[in-house]
Amino acid sequence: MTSIRVFLVVVILAVFTLFNFIAALRGYQSSMEKAEQLFDQHLLETAKIIANIHTENTANNIDHNSHIAFQVWQDGRLVASSSNTPQQPIAALQSGFNYSNFDGYRWRTFAYRNLETSHWVLVAERTDLRFTLAENVILESIFPVLVGLPVVGLLIWLIVSHGLRPLRRLANEMGSKQPTDLSPLSTQAPQQELAQIVASSNGLLERLETSLQREKQFASNAAHELRTPISTLKVQLYNIKQTLKQGAETDALEATAQRLEHIVEQILALYKNSPDQYNARFEKIELSELTEEVLAEEYPYFDAKQQQLEFNSCEAHIMGDPFALKTLLKNLLSNANKYTPAEGCIKVSMTKLEDHLLLSIEDSGPGIDAKQRDRIFERFYRIDGDRHPSGEMGCGLGLAIVKHIVELHHATIQVTPSSFATGSAFKVLFPLHQPENSNHQPGTT
Amino acid sequence: MINAVIFVLQETLEAALLISVLLALSYQQKQPIHWLFTGLLCGLLFSALYAANMPTISEWFDYVGQEVTNASLQAAITLFICLYAFSLRRSSSPSPNPLFFITATMSVVCAITVEGSEIFIYMTGFFQQKSHLQTILIGSSIGFAIGLSIGVLLFYLLRNLNNKLLRFSGLCLLALFAGNMLSQATLQLTQADWIPAAQAVWDSSQWLSESSVTGRLLYALIGYEATPSMAQVVSYLLGASGVLLFANIKRLRNPLSS
């Protein structure tokens, strides 16, 4: 993933460096040319001053290390000179600037003819010293640009970070929204560039909320509209059955109507318990009490198949939605009841762990193949499809609903072989309710 | 100072150009960029070793060791770039591409070794003369920073192209680079008298001198030579066409593949 901040900082710094340094180089070149002109001007003026001083002595105070040298010639005779010059002319006797080599260095020379005295004044300056002097002066101005580059980089980083803060704030606001929160984004003084994004997002959220409301309304209406005719159908079937006194056909019709009712109920439950949709009302729940309640409600079904039911509980509280948890327990117990043969065993147990509560529902049914364990939570998935060996009625939505409720409670579910010779164990791990200053002791019932 | 700027800029620019193109193509191919760190680290290490052992190396092959070693490294860069072009997939995929990783790493290692060692030698020469050290350091820093900036801008420019255009531009730049490297290798071998010196095919020094700032930058970017020999022209064309040929070899073998 590319970062806007890194891109902006790197590109701005690269452009800044490139243009600043190219400008510095241009400045260096023109400054060097200017310095050259200044040095030449200085040389010319030195030549004129010497020409006006009538001396015929050697300037011994100008030693070999001096950066300047001169000679005064008259009629082919050297009449005055600095000690660092040879006996020959240091430059051609021709007015103007030139270069020459003597005394082990390269020199910039200037020849000046004094018309009044007929003197030739030759002055020279060491080119290396001229160059070094000029360059040192110019480098003093370039050096801060180079040293300041990291500071500029840091400043660019801070400025870009500051500039991107509204974008980060907007991203945080969008990221921290709950799945069910479709309220508009804050529009407090948005930057011109972000105003369009905020307006578009708010428009989208508004349309989404309208659409979801419509969907909720539809689900509520559909529940009512589908349940009523199914109930009527079941009453009518009962009446027909009483009138005709013929079992086989009417029994099949009744079973189909029951299955239809079951599917409708399950589809509605699936929709209601979807983590994106469900408006959970979490409260502190004693799960063992809720389980006992569900077991009591479902007991007739276990009794009808003469199944042995074992329940081991412990005192533990979780935060949960009672309605959703009841649906979870009912679905798991209903599955255990359906797929456990008559006179089989079902064990419901609860174990308090360090900061979790483990709910386990085991049966002595045929069990679930390891390859199928992940798929059983998919919607409408049934092992072996409609040819399930148990022949039990089902639509493949029960465990999908369980999965939704598990996610809703930030719990996890796992399917393992049961502790019986055959069968499966559904293990749900709930986070325990952690009250502030809690100091409760676990207990068993 | 200008000489230090131009020298370091020329060397940095060659490496920056190669790395920018390889990096942009890595993102296009959805391949990891570990090769860059490996290549830079090994390249810097080898360049320091190469520079440190230069007195011994230059005595090889009857005192033309430096030319021959440089030519070998430059020819190796051309070969690795050709193989890199061959490793490029037409459709980007995050699945591992070992040839891509190896060729990208080796190209960078060889390029950094050649260019880096020249900078090392240049700099160590001036470390003896304290009077010029500050000037040289400033000049080298400026040259390095300009070269790096051009590389960064080239990388982002390529990254903003669409996949097809990026592949095309990247391959063209790699072709020019490979041609430049093979041409430089030929020149090194000519200087070592391993290839006979021949007359220049053309002379464009009147329009653009090789020693001018523009000429030296163009030399780094596209291998500009004002008076190239026939061997250099041929090797340049061979290197450039090699990259383009290797890049399209899969399509040539199977014209129906997209």
XYZ file of C-alpha atoms in Angstrom:
703
model
C 0.000 0.000 0.000
C 1.439 3.391 -0.911
C 1.418 6.261 1.545
C 0.310 9.732 0.432
C 2.526 11.252 3.113
C 5.667 9.391 2.003
C 4.926 10.222 -1.641
C 4.454 13.938 -0.914
C 7.495 14.234 1.359
C 9.831 12.338 -0.983
C 8.687 14.066 -4.163
C 8.643 17.570 -2.651
C 12.098 17.008 -1.147
C 13.424 15.635 -4.455
C 12.038 18.589 -6.428
C 13.321 21.034 -3.806
C 16.794 19.444 -3.809
C 16.979 19.262 -7.578
C 15.998 22.840 -8.279
C 17.804 24.299 -5.268
C 21.081 22.570 -6.097
C 20.866 23.306 -9.800
C 20.226 26.955 -8.872
C 23.185 26.773 -6.452
C 25.395 25.409 -9.234
C 24.271 28.151 -11.606
C 24.946 30.662 -8.837
C 28.360 29.111 -8.283
C 29.264 29.412 -11.951
C 28.140 33.017 -12.306
C 29.728 33.982 -8.971
C 33.015 32.479 -10.122
C 32.828 34.495 -13.340
C 32.030 37.633 -11.353
C 34.898 36.950 -8.961
C 37.223 36.488 -11.922
C 36.198 39.890 -13.240
C 36.756 41.464 -9.819
C 40.191 39.926 -9.498
C 41.089 41.164 -13.004
C 39.889 44.642 -12.101
C 42.020 44.498 -8.971
C 45.021 43.410 -11.049
C 44.507 46.265 -13.483
C 44.344 48.830 -10.703
C 47.453 47.376 -9.064
C 49.273 47.772 -12.392
C 48.241 51.438 -12.632
C 49.347 52.174 -9.069
C 52.747 50.582 -9.699
C 53.078 52.547 -12.930
C 52.641 55.781 -10.992
C 55.271 54.936 -8.411
C 58.699 55.803 -9.764
C 60.881 53.213 -8.152
C 63.820 51.365 -9.539
C 64.351 48.918 -6.710
C 63.514 45.314 -6.273
C 60.559 44.811 -3.937
C 62.156 42.373 -1.561
C 59.220 42.438 0.802
C 57.207 40.484 -1.796
C 58.431 36.968 -1.166
C 58.139 33.756 -3.144
C 54.966 32.714 -1.406
C 53.133 35.886 -2.282
C 50.136 35.575 -4.573
C 51.139 38.691 -6.480
C 54.213 39.590 -8.588
C 55.234 42.504 -10.751
C 57.894 43.772 -13.156
C 58.568 47.224 -14.580
C 60.346 47.312 -17.933
C 61.720 50.268 -19.820
C 63.365 49.988 -23.211
C 63.988 46.266 -22.754
C 65.516 46.781 -19.293
C 64.021 45.432 -16.074
C 63.903 48.491 -13.843
C 61.895 47.140 -10.930
C 60.375 43.809 -9.867
C 59.173 41.720 -6.975
C 61.546 39.066 -5.745
C 59.378 36.201 -6.927
C 59.756 37.003 -10.638
C 62.374 35.774 -13.100
C 64.666 38.055 -15.054
C 62.619 37.596 -18.181
C 59.291 39.353 -18.764
C 56.515 37.448 -16.970
C 54.100 38.247 -19.766
C 54.255 39.415 -23.349
C 54.732 43.181 -23.663
C 51.328 43.617 -25.086
C 48.527 45.433 -23.231
C 45.866 43.192 -21.741
C 45.224 40.074 -19.684
C 46.867 36.727 -20.247
C 48.171 33.624 -18.480
C 51.760 32.520 -17.934
C 53.758 30.027 -15.885
C 56.701 30.909 -13.631
C 57.955 30.246 -10.116
C 56.261 26.848 -10.203
C 52.724 28.259 -10.532
C 50.253 29.385 -13.126
C 49.614 33.125 -13.079
C 47.012 35.497 -14.396
C 48.948 38.406 -15.909
C 48.196 41.948 -16.943
C 50.466 44.145 -19.040
C 50.086 47.922 -18.763
C 51.917 50.513 -20.838
C 52.466 53.914 -19.193
C 52.593 56.254 -22.174
C 54.042 59.176 -20.202
C 57.080 57.303 -18.855
C 57.247 54.569 -21.537
C 57.242 51.979 -18.771
C 55.751 48.497 -19.173
C 54.182 47.344 -15.944
C 53.567 43.606 -15.758
C 51.518 42.358 -12.788
C 50.577 38.773 -12.061
C 48.412 36.914 -9.587
C 48.438 33.163 -8.823
C 45.408 31.532 -10.442
C 45.111 28.728 -7.865
C 44.883 31.208 -5.008
C 42.427 33.386 -6.912
C 40.274 30.306 -7.598
C 40.456 28.993 -4.018
C 39.659 32.386 -2.545
C 36.665 32.871 -4.835
C 35.450 29.313 -4.319
C 35.724 29.505 -0.532
C 33.634 32.673 -0.482
C 30.990 31.127 -2.738
C 30.942 27.795 -0.892
C 30.146 29.678 2.301
C 26.810 30.555 0.685
C 26.172 27.020 -0.685
C 27.090 25.179 2.505
C 23.985 26.257 4.479
C 21.768 25.002 1.623
C 23.373 21.556 1.907
C 23.338 21.419 5.691
C 19.781 22.712 5.803
C 18.476 19.893 3.607
C 17.648 17.499 6.498
C 15.937 20.365 8.317
C 13.922 21.121 5.185
C 13.044 17.412 4.941
C 11.828 17.395 8.541
C 9.811 20.567 7.987
C 8.223 19.137 4.846
C 7.344 15.974 6.814
C 5.705 18.011 9.591
C 3.847 20.286 7.174
C 2.564 17.379 5.073
C 1.511 15.503 8.232
C -0.342 18.579 9.432
C -1.967 19.027 6.020
C -3.129 15.408 5.968
C -4.565 15.544 9.496
C -8.165 16.259 8.361
C -7.959 13.290 6.002
C -6.702 11.058 8.822
C -9.467 12.370 11.103
C -12.066 11.573 8.451
C -10.589 8.075 7.939
C -10.655 7.472 11.725
C -14.248 8.637 11.954
C -15.268 6.312 9.127
C -13.223 3.422 10.539
C -14.620 3.744 14.057
C -18.240 3.569 12.895
C -20.200 0.554 14.108
C -21.712 -1.642 11.368
C -25.145 -0.409 12.313
C -24.156 3.249 12.617
C -25.321 5.012 9.474
C -25.356 8.486 10.956
C -23.848 11.225 8.741
C -20.186 12.121 9.075
C -19.225 15.237 10.947
C -19.215 18.184 8.547
C -17.609 20.645 10.942
C -15.632 23.085 8.779
C -14.338 20.486 6.327
C -11.522 21.485 4.040
C -12.560 22.360 0.499
C -10.921 19.168 -0.824
C -12.702 16.959 1.734
C -16.102 18.640 1.574
C -16.957 16.730 -1.598
C -15.944 13.385 -0.055
C -17.917 14.084 3.132
C -20.973 15.187 1.127
C -20.792 12.095 -1.143
C -20.287 9.736 1.816
C -23.179 11.287 3.729
C -25.384 10.970 0.651
C -24.379 7.327 0.349
C -25.020 6.665 4.063
C -28.431 8.300 3.778
C -29.383 6.156 0.775
C -28.047 3.075 2.571
C -30.075 3.804 5.685
C -33.245 4.328 3.626
C -32.554 1.073 1.818
C -31.938 -0.814 5.101
C -35.078 0.628 6.664
C -36.995 -0.550 3.610
C -35.419 -3.965 3.960
C -36.230 -4.148 7.679
C -39.794 -3.128 6.915
C -39.946 -5.786 4.238
C -38.610 -8.448 6.627
C -41.139 -7.457 9.265
C -43.987 -7.447 6.735
C -42.777 -10.698 5.173
C -42.693 -12.362 8.619
C -46.260 -11.373 9.200
C -47.431 -12.054 5.644
C -45.780 -15.485 5.493
C -46.586 -16.650 8.997
C -50.309 -15.892 8.755
C -51.098 -17.954 5.611
C -48.915 -20.815 6.912
C -50.845 -20.828 10.213
C -54.127 -20.728 8.286
C -52.885 -23.534 6.058
C -52.018 -25.635 9.104
C -55.503 -25.085 10.624
C -57.138 -25.939 7.308
C -55.003 -29.081 7.045
C -55.980 -30.096 10.573
C -59.671 -29.649 9.666
C -59.278 -31.648 6.441
C -57.493 -34.360 8.384
C -60.364 -34.516 10.909
C -62.953 -34.639 8.090
C -61.314 -37.156 5.772
C -59.930 -39.450 8.461
C -57.275 -40.499 5.971
C -53.754 -40.265 7.292
C -51.112 -40.794 4.629
C -51.724 -37.859 2.218
C -52.725 -35.385 4.885
C -49.740 -36.327 7.048
C -47.426 -35.581 4.124
C -49.174 -32.250 3.543
C -48.901 -31.379 7.220
C -45.205 -32.246 7.273
C -44.617 -30.041 4.217
C -46.467 -27.147 5.838
C -44.431 -27.635 9.008
C -41.242 -27.630 7.021
C -42.328 -24.461 5.231
C -43.014 -22.812 8.579
C -39.625 -23.944 9.893
C -37.804 -22.535 6.859
C -39.566 -19.189 7.123
C -38.788 -18.971 10.851
C -35.147 -19.876 10.248
C -34.726 -17.365 7.404
C -36.169 -14.633 9.577
C -33.966 -15.700 12.502
C -30.916 -15.668 10.255
C -31.720 -12.167 9.087
C -32.474 -10.928 12.605
C -29.275 -12.364 14.092
C -26.919 -11.138 11.405
C -24.193 -9.115 13.200
C -24.654 -6.322 10.653
C -28.368 -6.093 11.312
C -28.962 -7.220 14.844
C -29.586 -4.470 17.300
C -28.355 -6.429 20.299
C -29.437 -5.489 23.801
C -26.568 -6.862 25.830
C -27.030 -7.499 29.505
C -25.353 -9.520 32.230
C -26.579 -13.097 31.895
C -26.200 -16.177 34.058
C -25.835 -18.631 31.177
C -26.566 -21.747 33.268
C -29.987 -20.357 34.195
C -30.782 -19.587 30.582
C -29.634 -23.073 29.547
C -31.822 -24.692 32.180
C -34.772 -22.697 30.899
C -34.165 -23.804 27.285
C -33.614 -27.418 28.358
C -36.945 -27.361 30.151
C -38.660 -26.042 27.019
C -36.994 -28.605 24.764
C -37.278 -31.523 27.185
C -40.412 -33.023 25.545
C -38.421 -33.610 22.339
C -35.647 -35.479 24.196
C -38.247 -37.386 26.169
C -40.051 -38.408 22.960
C -36.854 -40.141 21.791
C -36.035 -41.452 25.260
C -32.624 -39.780 25.159
C -30.460 -39.453 28.233
C -29.796 -35.800 29.023
C -26.946 -34.759 31.307
C -26.363 -31.184 32.408
C -23.286 -29.944 34.310
C -23.268 -26.251 34.973
C -21.261 -23.673 36.830
C -22.010 -20.182 37.950
C -20.645 -17.697 35.449
C -21.858 -14.480 33.918
C -21.431 -13.312 30.379
C -22.623 -10.226 28.557
C -25.162 -11.266 25.979
C -28.498 -10.812 24.355
C -30.980 -13.241 26.028
C -33.106 -13.691 22.914
C -30.136 -14.430 20.665
C -28.535 -16.799 23.190
C -31.811 -18.652 23.591
C -31.923 -19.107 19.807
C -28.326 -20.411 19.869
C -29.076 -22.950 22.620
C -32.312 -24.039 20.960
C -30.610 -24.627 17.608
C -27.709 -26.591 19.098
C -29.966 -28.667 21.348
C -32.431 -29.241 18.493
C -29.576 -30.520 16.306
C -28.364 -32.802 19.108
C -31.873 -34.123 19.568
C -32.463 -34.655 15.849
C -29.217 -36.409 14.994
C -28.899 -38.539 18.124
C -30.677 -41.844 17.788
C -33.396 -42.902 20.201
C -32.055 -43.821 23.660
C -28.818 -42.004 22.813
C -26.932 -39.633 25.124
C -26.654 -35.851 25.111
C -24.398 -33.965 27.484
C -24.566 -30.216 28.103
C -21.743 -28.850 30.218
C -20.328 -25.494 31.188
C -16.750 -24.932 32.335
C -15.381 -21.729 33.715
C -11.888 -20.993 32.401
C -9.591 -18.122 33.346
C -11.503 -15.404 31.502
C -13.816 -17.479 29.334
C -16.823 -19.707 29.753
C -16.921 -22.919 27.713
C -20.345 -24.208 26.744
C -20.222 -27.728 25.339
C -23.098 -29.694 23.808
C -22.139 -33.296 22.998
C -24.186 -36.036 21.441
C -23.792 -39.712 20.632
C -25.052 -39.308 17.082
C -23.219 -40.378 13.925
C -20.732 -37.501 14.233
C -19.435 -35.102 11.570
C -16.591 -35.908 9.235
C -13.547 -33.635 9.811
C -13.728 -32.358 6.211
C -17.333 -31.224 6.695
C -16.824 -29.382 9.985
C -16.065 -25.999 8.442
C -18.829 -26.193 5.879
C -21.697 -26.980 8.258
C -21.846 -23.297 9.241
C -22.518 -22.229 5.637
C -26.056 -21.184 4.774
C -28.280 -23.934 3.363
C -25.474 -26.469 3.699
C -26.581 -29.911 4.837
C -24.348 -32.958 5.026
C -25.234 -35.176 2.056
C -27.874 -32.605 1.026
C -31.447 -33.725 1.328
C -30.348 -37.361 1.578
C -29.130 -36.964 5.100
C -29.089 -40.423 6.683
C -31.025 -39.205 9.718
C -34.014 -38.334 7.494
C -34.617 -35.362 9.789
C -36.284 -32.234 8.507
C -33.941 -29.291 8.091
C -33.050 -26.442 5.824
C -29.359 -25.956 6.637
C -29.774 -22.599 8.343
C -29.616 -23.528 12.036
C -25.832 -23.551 12.361
C -25.467 -20.434 10.163
C -27.692 -18.654 12.706
C -25.562 -20.086 15.548
C -22.431 -18.724 13.850
C -24.012 -15.265 13.587
C -24.916 -15.281 17.281
C -21.419 -16.471 18.226
C -19.870 -13.603 16.241
C -22.317 -11.180 17.777
C -21.042 -12.166 21.246
C -17.356 -12.078 20.216
C -17.253 -15.777 21.039
C -15.779 -18.702 19.054
C -17.282 -22.030 18.086
C -15.502 -25.301 17.443
C -16.744 -28.730 16.385
C -14.862 -31.766 17.689
C -15.651 -35.456 18.167
C -17.696 -35.987 21.330
C -16.545 -37.803 24.453
C -18.989 -40.626 23.583
C -18.022 -43.490 21.308
C -19.541 -41.604 18.393
C -20.988 -38.164 17.913
C -20.015 -34.511 17.846
C -19.285 -31.828 20.404
C -20.147 -28.176 19.729
C -17.947 -26.004 21.925
C -18.688 -22.303 22.292
C -16.156 -20.148 24.117
C -17.723 -16.956 25.537
C -15.720 -14.128 27.069
C -16.633 -13.855 30.726
C -18.251 -10.722 32.046
C -15.513 -8.770 33.852
C -17.112 -6.401 36.315
C -14.939 -3.740 37.883
C -13.548 -4.864 41.288
C -14.929 -8.371 40.650
C -14.084 -10.982 43.255
C -16.600 -13.750 42.658
C -15.865 -17.435 43.218
C -16.800 -20.120 40.711
C -19.412 -22.626 41.826
C -21.093 -25.708 40.479
C -24.684 -26.874 40.441
C 33.722 21.770 -7.096
C 31.929 21.569 -10.412
C 34.125 18.629 -11.412
C 33.218 16.760 -8.215
C 29.534 17.489 -8.799
C 29.633 16.256 -12.380
C 31.703 13.177 -11.581
C 29.550 11.989 -8.676
C 26.335 12.989 -10.473
C 27.358 10.976 -13.537
C 28.026 7.851 -11.453
C 24.970 8.287 -9.202
C 22.699 8.973 -12.144
C 23.603 5.687 -13.854
C 22.818 3.668 -10.727
C 19.707 5.735 -9.865
C 18.326 5.297 -13.378
C 18.699 1.516 -13.185
C 17.267 1.223 -9.658
C 14.287 3.510 -10.421
C 13.262 1.467 -13.438
C 13.736 -1.885 -11.674
C 11.792 -0.648 -8.653
C 8.887 0.712 -10.708
C 8.702 -2.575 -12.642
C 8.783 -4.517 -9.335
C 5.659 -2.715 -8.172
C 4.040 -3.260 -11.566
C 4.858 -6.981 -11.361
C 3.622 -7.115 -7.722
C 6.983 -8.571 -6.685
C 8.643 -7.896 -3.306
C 11.514 -5.403 -3.241
C 13.986 -7.288 -1.024
C 16.354 -7.361 -3.999
C 16.940 -3.618 -3.598
C 18.279 -3.888 -0.037
C 20.312 -6.998 -0.853
C 21.679 -5.370 -4.014
C 22.549 -2.056 -2.346
C 24.212 -3.688 0.641
C 26.263 -6.187 -1.390
C 27.018 -3.545 -4.059
C 28.407 -1.083 -1.504
C 30.457 -3.819 0.130
C 31.894 -5.038 -3.178
C 32.584 -1.496 -4.411
C 34.571 -0.761 -1.229
C 36.512 -4.027 -1.639
C 37.061 -3.364 -5.344
C 38.316 0.173 -4.672
C 40.544 -0.988 -1.805
C 42.162 -3.671 -3.977
C 42.418 -1.527 -7.081
C 46.259 -1.318 -7.008
C 46.456 -5.133 -7.201
C 43.588 -5.489 -9.676
C 45.047 -2.915 -12.077
C 48.229 -5.037 -12.342
C 46.267 -8.002 -13.686
C 46.347 -8.865 -17.405
C 49.550 -6.953 -17.988
C 48.437 -3.787 -16.185
C 44.981 -3.518 -17.762
C 43.180 -5.298 -14.915
C 40.950 -2.353 -14.015
C 39.717 -1.900 -17.599
C 39.106 -5.624 -18.077
C 37.312 -6.018 -14.702
C 35.142 -2.959 -15.351
C 34.319 -4.242 -18.841
C 33.395 -7.659 -17.403
C 31.116 -6.101 -14.785
C 29.471 -3.881 -17.391
C 28.933 -6.849 -19.730
C 27.475 -8.775 -16.759
C 25.030 -5.908 -16.098
C 23.871 -6.120 -19.726
C 23.402 -9.878 -19.431
C 21.458 -9.608 -16.149
C 19.219 -6.885 -17.570
C 18.456 -9.099 -20.584
C 17.536 -11.985 -18.236
C 15.541 -9.570 -16.077
C 13.562 -8.516 -19.168
C 12.974 -12.214 -19.883
C 11.697 -12.761 -16.310
C 9.046 -10.028 -16.624
C 5.536 -11.455 -16.756
C 2.980 -9.971 -19.089
C 0.362 -10.008 -16.340
C 1.425 -9.021 -12.852
C 1.214 -11.717 -10.208
C 2.333 -11.816 -6.577
C 3.523 -15.418 -6.934
C 7.307 -15.686 -6.389
C 9.510 -15.098 -9.425
C 13.046 -16.275 -8.483
C 14.622 -15.222 -11.817
C 13.236 -11.705 -11.325
C 14.744 -11.500 -7.835
C 18.159 -12.896 -8.855
C 18.572 -10.765 -11.984
C 17.396 -7.553 -10.280
C 19.763 -8.170 -7.352
C 22.736 -9.002 -9.566
C 22.158 -5.997 -11.865
C 22.151 -3.673 -8.857
C 25.173 -5.382 -7.239
C 27.257 -5.061 -10.440
C 26.109 -1.484 -11.147
C 26.823 -0.289 -7.597
C 30.188 -2.078 -7.631
C 31.307 -0.317 -10.833
C 29.891 3.146 -10.094
C 30.540 3.028 -6.337
C 34.175 1.962 -6.687
C 34.872 4.916 -8.991
C 33.394 7.296 -6.404
C 35.407 5.597 -3.651
C 38.652 5.974 -5.604
C 37.858 9.585 -6.471
C 37.040 10.459 -2.871
C 40.003 8.646 -1.302
C 42.300 10.518 -3.685
C 41.091 13.801 -2.208
C 41.236 12.593 1.381
C 45.014 12.948 1.054
C 44.659 16.647 0.156
C 42.972 18.213 3.142
C 42.837 21.645 1.480
C 40.348 20.437 -1.142
C 38.447 18.016 1.032
C 35.609 20.327 2.057
C 35.079 21.478 -1.533
C 35.054 17.913 -2.808
C 32.673 16.762 -0.084
C 30.268 19.592 -0.833
C 30.497 18.962 -4.570
C 30.035 15.204 -4.144
C 27.054 15.687 -1.840
C 25.416 18.023 -4.325
C 26.081 15.625 -7.205
C 24.763 12.676 -5.196
C 21.649 14.581 -4.082
C 20.850 15.713 -7.642
C 21.325 12.174 -8.996
C 19.177 10.712 -6.233
C 16.455 13.335 -6.779
C 16.337 12.587 -10.510
C 16.072 8.871 -9.679
C 13.221 9.456 -7.212
C 11.309 11.649 -9.653
C 11.826 9.134 -12.465
C 10.522 6.354 -10.205
C 7.330 8.254 -9.331
C 6.885 9.305 -12.940
C 7.037 5.654 -14.037
C 4.774 4.569 -11.153
C 2.087 6.960 -12.382
C 1.999 5.402 -15.828
C -0.504 2.697 -16.612
C 0.832 -0.866 -16.596
C 1.247 -1.136 -20.368
C 3.023 2.199 -20.729
C 5.179 1.528 -17.667
C 6.316 -1.797 -19.105
C 7.082 -0.196 -22.466
C 8.916 2.832 -20.992
C 10.741 0.697 -18.436
C 11.976 -1.703 -21.083
C 13.062 1.148 -23.375
C 15.047 2.756 -20.533
C 16.585 -0.603 -19.629
C 17.469 -1.149 -23.298
C 19.263 2.221 -23.415
C 21.022 1.426 -20.151
C 22.117 -2.022 -21.320
C 23.356 -0.541 -24.622
C 25.256 2.117 -22.682
C 26.866 -0.529 -20.438
C 27.958 -2.752 -23.339
C 29.275 0.259 -25.239
C 31.283 1.349 -22.154
C 32.601 -2.217 -21.822
C 33.791 -2.064 -25.439
C 35.477 1.279 -24.811
C 37.239 -0.139 -21.732
C 38.487 -3.120 -23.770
C 39.642 -0.735 -26.509
C 41.586 1.242 -23.897
C 43.104 -2.052 -22.708
C 44.080 -2.837 -26.320
C 41.987 -6.000 -26.253
C 39.892 -4.562 -29.088
C 41.736 -2.652 -31.841
C 41.156 1.071 -31.841
C 39.246 2.196 -34.906
C 38.288 5.465 -36.515
C 35.225 7.275 -35.199
C 32.031 6.546 -37.095
C 30.905 10.127 -36.597
C 32.035 13.264 -34.800
C 29.309 15.259 -33.100
C 31.621 17.111 -30.727
C 30.984 20.352 -32.609
C 27.326 20.214 -31.582
C 27.703 18.620 -28.191
C 31.072 17.999 -26.622
C 31.479 14.909 -24.467
C 33.308 16.972 -21.861
C 30.507 19.544 -21.531
C 28.100 19.240 -18.590
C 25.221 18.229 -20.913
C 27.464 15.790 -22.759
C 28.558 14.112 -19.548
C 24.997 13.862 -18.250
C 23.803 12.408 -21.555
C 26.679 9.940 -21.381
C 25.376 8.791 -17.993
C 21.762 8.659 -19.148
C 21.946 7.206 -22.647
C 25.654 6.598 -23.226
C 26.250 9.611 -25.474
C 29.591 9.494 -27.300
C 30.683 12.318 -29.614
C 33.176 10.134 -31.467
C 32.135 6.492 -31.125
C 33.952 3.665 -32.854
C 32.133 1.061 -34.955
C 32.636 -1.521 -32.175
C 30.946 0.802 -29.694
C 27.989 1.472 -31.995
C 27.535 -2.241 -32.661
C 27.800 -3.175 -28.975
C 25.346 -0.413 -28.058
C 22.815 -1.731 -30.560
C 23.453 -5.315 -29.431
C 22.860 -4.485 -25.767
C 19.707 -2.460 -26.445
C 18.171 -4.929 -28.890
C 19.104 -7.828 -26.568
C 16.875 -6.434 -23.818
C 13.938 -5.904 -26.182
C 14.421 -9.360 -27.709
C 14.577 -11.121 -24.318
C 11.507 -9.205 -23.135
C 9.479 -10.456 -26.088
C 10.979 -13.915 -26.499
C 7.995 -15.655 -24.853
C 5.555 -13.870 -27.165
C 7.688 -14.627 -30.221
C 7.682 -18.329 -29.294
C 3.936 -18.304 -28.657
C 2.345 -15.504 -30.723
C -1.147 -16.294 -29.398
C -0.258 -15.582 -25.770
C -1.550 -12.224 -24.654
